[in-house]
Short mmCIF file of C-alpha atoms in Angstrom, two decimals:
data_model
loop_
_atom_site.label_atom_id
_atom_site.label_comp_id
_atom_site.label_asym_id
_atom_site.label_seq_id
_atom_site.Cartn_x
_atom_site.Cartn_y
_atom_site.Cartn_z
CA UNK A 181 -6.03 -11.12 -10.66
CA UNK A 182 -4.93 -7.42 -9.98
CA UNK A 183 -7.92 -4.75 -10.39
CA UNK A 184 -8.39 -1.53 -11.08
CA UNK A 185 -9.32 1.28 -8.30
CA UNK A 186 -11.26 4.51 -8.84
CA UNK A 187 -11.81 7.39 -6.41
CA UNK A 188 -14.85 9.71 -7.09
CA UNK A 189 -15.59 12.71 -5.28
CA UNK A 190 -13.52 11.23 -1.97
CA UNK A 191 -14.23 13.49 0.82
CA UNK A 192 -12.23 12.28 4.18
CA UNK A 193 -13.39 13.02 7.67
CA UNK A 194 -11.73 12.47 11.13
CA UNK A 195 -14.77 14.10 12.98
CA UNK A 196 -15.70 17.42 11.46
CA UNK A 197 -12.14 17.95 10.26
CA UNK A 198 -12.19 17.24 6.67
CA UNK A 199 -8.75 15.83 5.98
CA UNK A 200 -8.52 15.50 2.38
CA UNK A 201 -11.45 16.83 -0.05
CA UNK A 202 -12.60 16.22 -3.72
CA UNK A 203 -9.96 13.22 -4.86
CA UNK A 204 -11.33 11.76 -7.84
CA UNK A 205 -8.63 9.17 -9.74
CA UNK A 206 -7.93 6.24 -11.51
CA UNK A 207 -5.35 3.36 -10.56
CA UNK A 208 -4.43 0.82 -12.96
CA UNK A 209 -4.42 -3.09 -12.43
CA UNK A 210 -0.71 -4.34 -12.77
CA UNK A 211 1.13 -1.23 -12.33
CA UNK A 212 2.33 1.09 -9.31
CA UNK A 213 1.04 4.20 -8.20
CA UNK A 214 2.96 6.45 -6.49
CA UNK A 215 1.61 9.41 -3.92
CA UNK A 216 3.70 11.82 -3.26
CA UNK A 217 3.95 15.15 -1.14
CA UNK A 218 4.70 17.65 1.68
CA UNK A 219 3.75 15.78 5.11
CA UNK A 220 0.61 16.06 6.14
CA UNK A 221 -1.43 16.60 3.03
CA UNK A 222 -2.95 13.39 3.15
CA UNK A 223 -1.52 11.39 1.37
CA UNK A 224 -1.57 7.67 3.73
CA UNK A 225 -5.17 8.93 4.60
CA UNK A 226 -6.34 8.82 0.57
CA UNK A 227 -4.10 5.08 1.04
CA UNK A 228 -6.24 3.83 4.09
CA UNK A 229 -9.52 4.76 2.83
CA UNK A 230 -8.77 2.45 0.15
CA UNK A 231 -9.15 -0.77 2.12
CA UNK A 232 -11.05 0.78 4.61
CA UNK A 233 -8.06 1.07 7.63
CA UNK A 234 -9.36 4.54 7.75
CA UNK A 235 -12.66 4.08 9.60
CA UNK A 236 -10.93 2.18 12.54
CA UNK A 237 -10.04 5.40 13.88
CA UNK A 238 -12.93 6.63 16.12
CA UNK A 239 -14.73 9.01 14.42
CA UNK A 240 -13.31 8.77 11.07
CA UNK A 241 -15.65 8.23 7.84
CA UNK A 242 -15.59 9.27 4.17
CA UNK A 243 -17.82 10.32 1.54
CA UNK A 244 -17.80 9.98 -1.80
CA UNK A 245 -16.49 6.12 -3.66
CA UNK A 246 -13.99 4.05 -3.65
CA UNK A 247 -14.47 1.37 -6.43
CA UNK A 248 -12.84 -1.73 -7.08
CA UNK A 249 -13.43 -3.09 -10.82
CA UNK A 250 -16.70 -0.75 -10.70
CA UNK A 251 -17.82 -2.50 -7.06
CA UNK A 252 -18.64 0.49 -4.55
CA UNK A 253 -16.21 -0.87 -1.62
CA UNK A 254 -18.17 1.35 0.95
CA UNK A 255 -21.85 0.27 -0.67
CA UNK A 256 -24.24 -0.80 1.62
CA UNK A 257 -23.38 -4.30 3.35
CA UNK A 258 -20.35 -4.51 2.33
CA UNK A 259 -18.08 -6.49 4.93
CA UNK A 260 -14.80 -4.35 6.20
CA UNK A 261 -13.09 -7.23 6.69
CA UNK A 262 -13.10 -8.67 3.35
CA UNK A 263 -12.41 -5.60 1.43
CA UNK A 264 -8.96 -5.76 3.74
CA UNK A 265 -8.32 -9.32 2.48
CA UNK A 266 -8.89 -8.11 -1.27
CA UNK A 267 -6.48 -5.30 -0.54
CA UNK A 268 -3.76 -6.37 1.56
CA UNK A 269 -1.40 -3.42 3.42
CA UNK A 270 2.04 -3.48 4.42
CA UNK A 271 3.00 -0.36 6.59
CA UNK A 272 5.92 2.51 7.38
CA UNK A 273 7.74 0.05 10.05
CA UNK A 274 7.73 -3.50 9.65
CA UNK A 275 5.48 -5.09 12.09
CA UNK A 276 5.92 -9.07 12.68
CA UNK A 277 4.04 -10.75 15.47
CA UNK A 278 7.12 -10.84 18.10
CA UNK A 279 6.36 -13.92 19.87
CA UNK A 280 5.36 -15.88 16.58
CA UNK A 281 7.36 -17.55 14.39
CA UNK A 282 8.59 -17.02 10.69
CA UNK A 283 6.27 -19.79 9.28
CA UNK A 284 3.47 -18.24 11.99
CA UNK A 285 3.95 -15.02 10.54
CA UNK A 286 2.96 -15.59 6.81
CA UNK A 287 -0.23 -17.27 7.66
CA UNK A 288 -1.24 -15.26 10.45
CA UNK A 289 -3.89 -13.17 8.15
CA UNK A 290 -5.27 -16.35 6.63
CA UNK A 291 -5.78 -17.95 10.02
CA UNK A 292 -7.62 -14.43 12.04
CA UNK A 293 -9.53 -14.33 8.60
CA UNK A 294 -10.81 -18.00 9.46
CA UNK A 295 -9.16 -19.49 6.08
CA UNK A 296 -8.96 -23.26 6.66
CA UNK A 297 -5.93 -24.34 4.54
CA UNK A 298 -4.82 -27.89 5.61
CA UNK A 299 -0.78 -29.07 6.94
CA UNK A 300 0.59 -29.43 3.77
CA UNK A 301 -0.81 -26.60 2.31
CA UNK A 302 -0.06 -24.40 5.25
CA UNK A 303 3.42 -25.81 4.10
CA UNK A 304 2.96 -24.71 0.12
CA UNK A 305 0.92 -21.67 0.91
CA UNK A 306 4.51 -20.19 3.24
CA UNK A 307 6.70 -21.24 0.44
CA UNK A 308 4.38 -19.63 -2.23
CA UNK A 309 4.27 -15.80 -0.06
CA UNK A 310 7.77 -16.24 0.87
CA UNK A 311 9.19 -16.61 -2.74
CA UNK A 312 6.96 -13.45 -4.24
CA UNK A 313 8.41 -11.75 -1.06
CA UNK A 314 11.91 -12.54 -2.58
CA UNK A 315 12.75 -14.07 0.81
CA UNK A 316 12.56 -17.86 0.90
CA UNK A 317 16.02 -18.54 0.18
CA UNK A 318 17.12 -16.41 3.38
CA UNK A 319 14.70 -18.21 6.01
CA UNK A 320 14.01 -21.81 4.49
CA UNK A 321 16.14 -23.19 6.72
CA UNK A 322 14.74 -21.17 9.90
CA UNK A 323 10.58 -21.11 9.40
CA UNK A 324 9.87 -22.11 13.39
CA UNK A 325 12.44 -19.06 14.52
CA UNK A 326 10.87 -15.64 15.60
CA UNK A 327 10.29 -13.38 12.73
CA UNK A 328 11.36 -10.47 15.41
CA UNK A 329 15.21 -12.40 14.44
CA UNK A 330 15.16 -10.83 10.85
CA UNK A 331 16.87 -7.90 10.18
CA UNK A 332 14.95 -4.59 9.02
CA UNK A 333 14.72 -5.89 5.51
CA UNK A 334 13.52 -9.40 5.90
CA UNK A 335 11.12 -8.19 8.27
CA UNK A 336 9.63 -5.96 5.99
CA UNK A 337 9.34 -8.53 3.21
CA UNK A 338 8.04 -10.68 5.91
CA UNK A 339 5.11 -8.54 6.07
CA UNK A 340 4.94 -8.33 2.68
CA UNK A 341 4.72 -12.54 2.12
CA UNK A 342 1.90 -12.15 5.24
CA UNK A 343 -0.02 -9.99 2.70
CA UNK A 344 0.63 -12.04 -0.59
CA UNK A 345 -0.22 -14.97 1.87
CA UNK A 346 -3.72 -13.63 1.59
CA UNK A 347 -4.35 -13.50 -2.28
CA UNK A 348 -5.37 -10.63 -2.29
CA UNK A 349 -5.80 -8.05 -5.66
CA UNK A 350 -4.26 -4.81 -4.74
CA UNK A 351 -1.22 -4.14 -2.54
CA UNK A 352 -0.90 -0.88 -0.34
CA UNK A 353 2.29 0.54 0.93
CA UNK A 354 2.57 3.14 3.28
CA UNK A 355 6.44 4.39 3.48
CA UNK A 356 7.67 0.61 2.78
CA UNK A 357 11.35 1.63 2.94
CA UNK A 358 11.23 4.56 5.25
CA UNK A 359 12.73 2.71 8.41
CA UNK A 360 15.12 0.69 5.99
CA UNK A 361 18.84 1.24 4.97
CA UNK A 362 19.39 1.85 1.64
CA UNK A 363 20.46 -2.10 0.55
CA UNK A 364 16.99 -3.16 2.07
CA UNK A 365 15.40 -0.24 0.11
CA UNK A 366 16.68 -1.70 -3.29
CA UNK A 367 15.37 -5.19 -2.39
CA UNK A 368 12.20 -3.91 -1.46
CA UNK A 369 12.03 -1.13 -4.82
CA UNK A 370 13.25 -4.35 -6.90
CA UNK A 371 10.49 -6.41 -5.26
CA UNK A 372 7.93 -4.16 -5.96
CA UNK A 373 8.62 -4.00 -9.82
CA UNK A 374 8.20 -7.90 -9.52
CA UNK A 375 5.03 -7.49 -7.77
CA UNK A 376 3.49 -5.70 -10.30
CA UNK A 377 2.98 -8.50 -12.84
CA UNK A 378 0.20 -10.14 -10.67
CA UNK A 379 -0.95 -7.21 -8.07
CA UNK A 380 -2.30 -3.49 -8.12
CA UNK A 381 0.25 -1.32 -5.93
CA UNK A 382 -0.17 1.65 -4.39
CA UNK A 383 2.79 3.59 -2.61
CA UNK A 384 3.03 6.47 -0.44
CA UNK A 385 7.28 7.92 -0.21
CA UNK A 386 8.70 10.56 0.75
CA UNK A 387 11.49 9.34 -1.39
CA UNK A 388 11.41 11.20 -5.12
CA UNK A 389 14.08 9.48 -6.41
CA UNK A 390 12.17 6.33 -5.22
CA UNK A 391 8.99 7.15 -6.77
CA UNK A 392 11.08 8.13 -10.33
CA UNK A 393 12.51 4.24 -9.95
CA UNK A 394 9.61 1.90 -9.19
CA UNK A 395 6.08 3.81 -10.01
CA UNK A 396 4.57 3.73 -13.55
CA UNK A 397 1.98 6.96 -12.54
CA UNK A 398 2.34 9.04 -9.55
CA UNK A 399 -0.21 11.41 -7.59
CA UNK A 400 1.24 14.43 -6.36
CA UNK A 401 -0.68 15.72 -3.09
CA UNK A 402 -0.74 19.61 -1.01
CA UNK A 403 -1.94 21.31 1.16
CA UNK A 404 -2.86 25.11 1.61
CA UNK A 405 -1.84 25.42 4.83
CA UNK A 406 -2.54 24.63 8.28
CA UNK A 407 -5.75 23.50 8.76
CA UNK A 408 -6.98 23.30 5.43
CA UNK A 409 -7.63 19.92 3.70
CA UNK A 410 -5.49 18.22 2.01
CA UNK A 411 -6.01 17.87 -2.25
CA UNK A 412 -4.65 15.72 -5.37
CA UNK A 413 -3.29 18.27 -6.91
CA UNK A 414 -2.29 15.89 -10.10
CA UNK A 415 -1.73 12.75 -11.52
CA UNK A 416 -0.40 10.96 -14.58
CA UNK A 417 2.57 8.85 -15.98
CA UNK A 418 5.75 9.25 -13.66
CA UNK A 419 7.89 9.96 -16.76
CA UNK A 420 5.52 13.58 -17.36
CA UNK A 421 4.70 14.43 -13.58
CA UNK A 422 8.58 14.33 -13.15
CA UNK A 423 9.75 16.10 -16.34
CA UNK A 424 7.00 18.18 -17.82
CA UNK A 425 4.12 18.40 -15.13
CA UNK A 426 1.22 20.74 -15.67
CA UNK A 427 0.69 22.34 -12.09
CA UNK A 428 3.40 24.88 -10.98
CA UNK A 429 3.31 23.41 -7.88
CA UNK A 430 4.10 19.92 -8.37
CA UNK A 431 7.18 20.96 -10.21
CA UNK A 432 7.88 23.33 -8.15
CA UNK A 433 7.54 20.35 -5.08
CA UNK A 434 9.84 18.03 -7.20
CA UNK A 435 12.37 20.61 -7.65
CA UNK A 436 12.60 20.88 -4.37
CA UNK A 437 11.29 24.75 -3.61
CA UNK A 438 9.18 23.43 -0.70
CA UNK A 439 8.36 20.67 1.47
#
């Protein structure tokens, strides 16, 4: 069951440096969000801080709130490690477990996280993430080779079926297609308007054209300049932030003027 993510008053901290300040926003269950923006402005830090992958950098914190269906996910007692299971992330390069296997791979989350699932559902739960990955038909034949044997592609959807493996609500995606040719781009851009019928996703690209293709709204991010934090500038519906937005800036970003 996908949910729906708010921001209010997000203030983001590595130290005293405030990285990104005063992000308030609204993501939508069963849809994708894209962030976009020059590099640097903050826009994979805003990403983190949504499953809380920011605060395991030393010094790092936040303040403000991240909610998840109206559930503050940095309230008091509230375990780290299950707000990662809720909201699963799959990151710039694709990062398989080199010495484990494809099967090994998928159900590596569920197994640190303690999740007993028993042989034959092991079996069922592989099949299940590798099909909403879009990549069963490529490795059924191969589960007990290393995933470190798939190309670029697969290995990125293998990290995608390891974070589907963990049922989780929302998806993040930092640069999913940024170390990937452009055939393994359109698998992954085609997989992620598949993905959106059961999860939340959120995606951070470089890639304008990319965001235009698979996101429904998209957040566009700056910066001042050097050493100043980074801001959403705005947000709404793809089709207006790309054709009629309402800062100067973000058109004048898409347009290509800077950045």
């Amino acid at each position: 069951m996908s949910k729906r993510i708010e921001a209010r008053d997000l203030n983001i901290y590595y130290g005293k440096f405030r990285a990104v300040e005063d992000v308030n926003m609204t993501i939508e269950p069963r849809s994708v969000t894209a962030f976009i923006g020059p590099s640097g402005c903050g826009k994979s830090t805003v990403l983190r801080t949504l499953n809380r992958m920011h605060e395991v950098i030393n010094g790092a914190y936040v303040e403000g709130e991240v909610l998840l269906d109206g559930h503050n996910l940095y309230g008091q007692g509230v375990d780290p490690v299950e707000v990662r299971r809720q909201i699963g992330m799959v990151f710039q390069r694709p990062n398989p477990f080199p010495t484990m296997s494809i099967k090994e791979n998928v159900l590596a989350g569920v197994r640190l996280n303690h999740q007993k699932v028993s042989g034959s559902s092991q079996d069922d739960l592989c099949e299940q993430a590798l099909r909403g990955a879009n990549l069963w038909e490529e490795v059924k034949n191969r589960l007990n080779l290393p995933g470190s044997g798939l190309s670029g592609g697969q290995q990125q959807r293998l990290c995608i079926a390891r974070a589907i493996a963990m049922r989780p609500d929302v998806l993040l995606m930092d640069e999913p297609c940024s170390a990937l040719d452009p055939i393994s781009t359109l698998a992954i851009e085609d997989l992620i308007g598949e993905l959106k019928e059961n999860y939340t996703i959120v995606i951070v690209t470089h890639n304008m054209q990319q965001a235009a293709r698979v996101s429904d709204q998209t957040g566009f991010f700056n910066i001042a300049g050097t050493g100043a934090p980074g801001k959403l500038i705005e947000m709404g519906p793809t089709e207006k932030i790309f054709s009629k937005p309402d800062v100067q800036a973000t058109e004048d970003y898409i347009t290509g003027r800077f950045g």
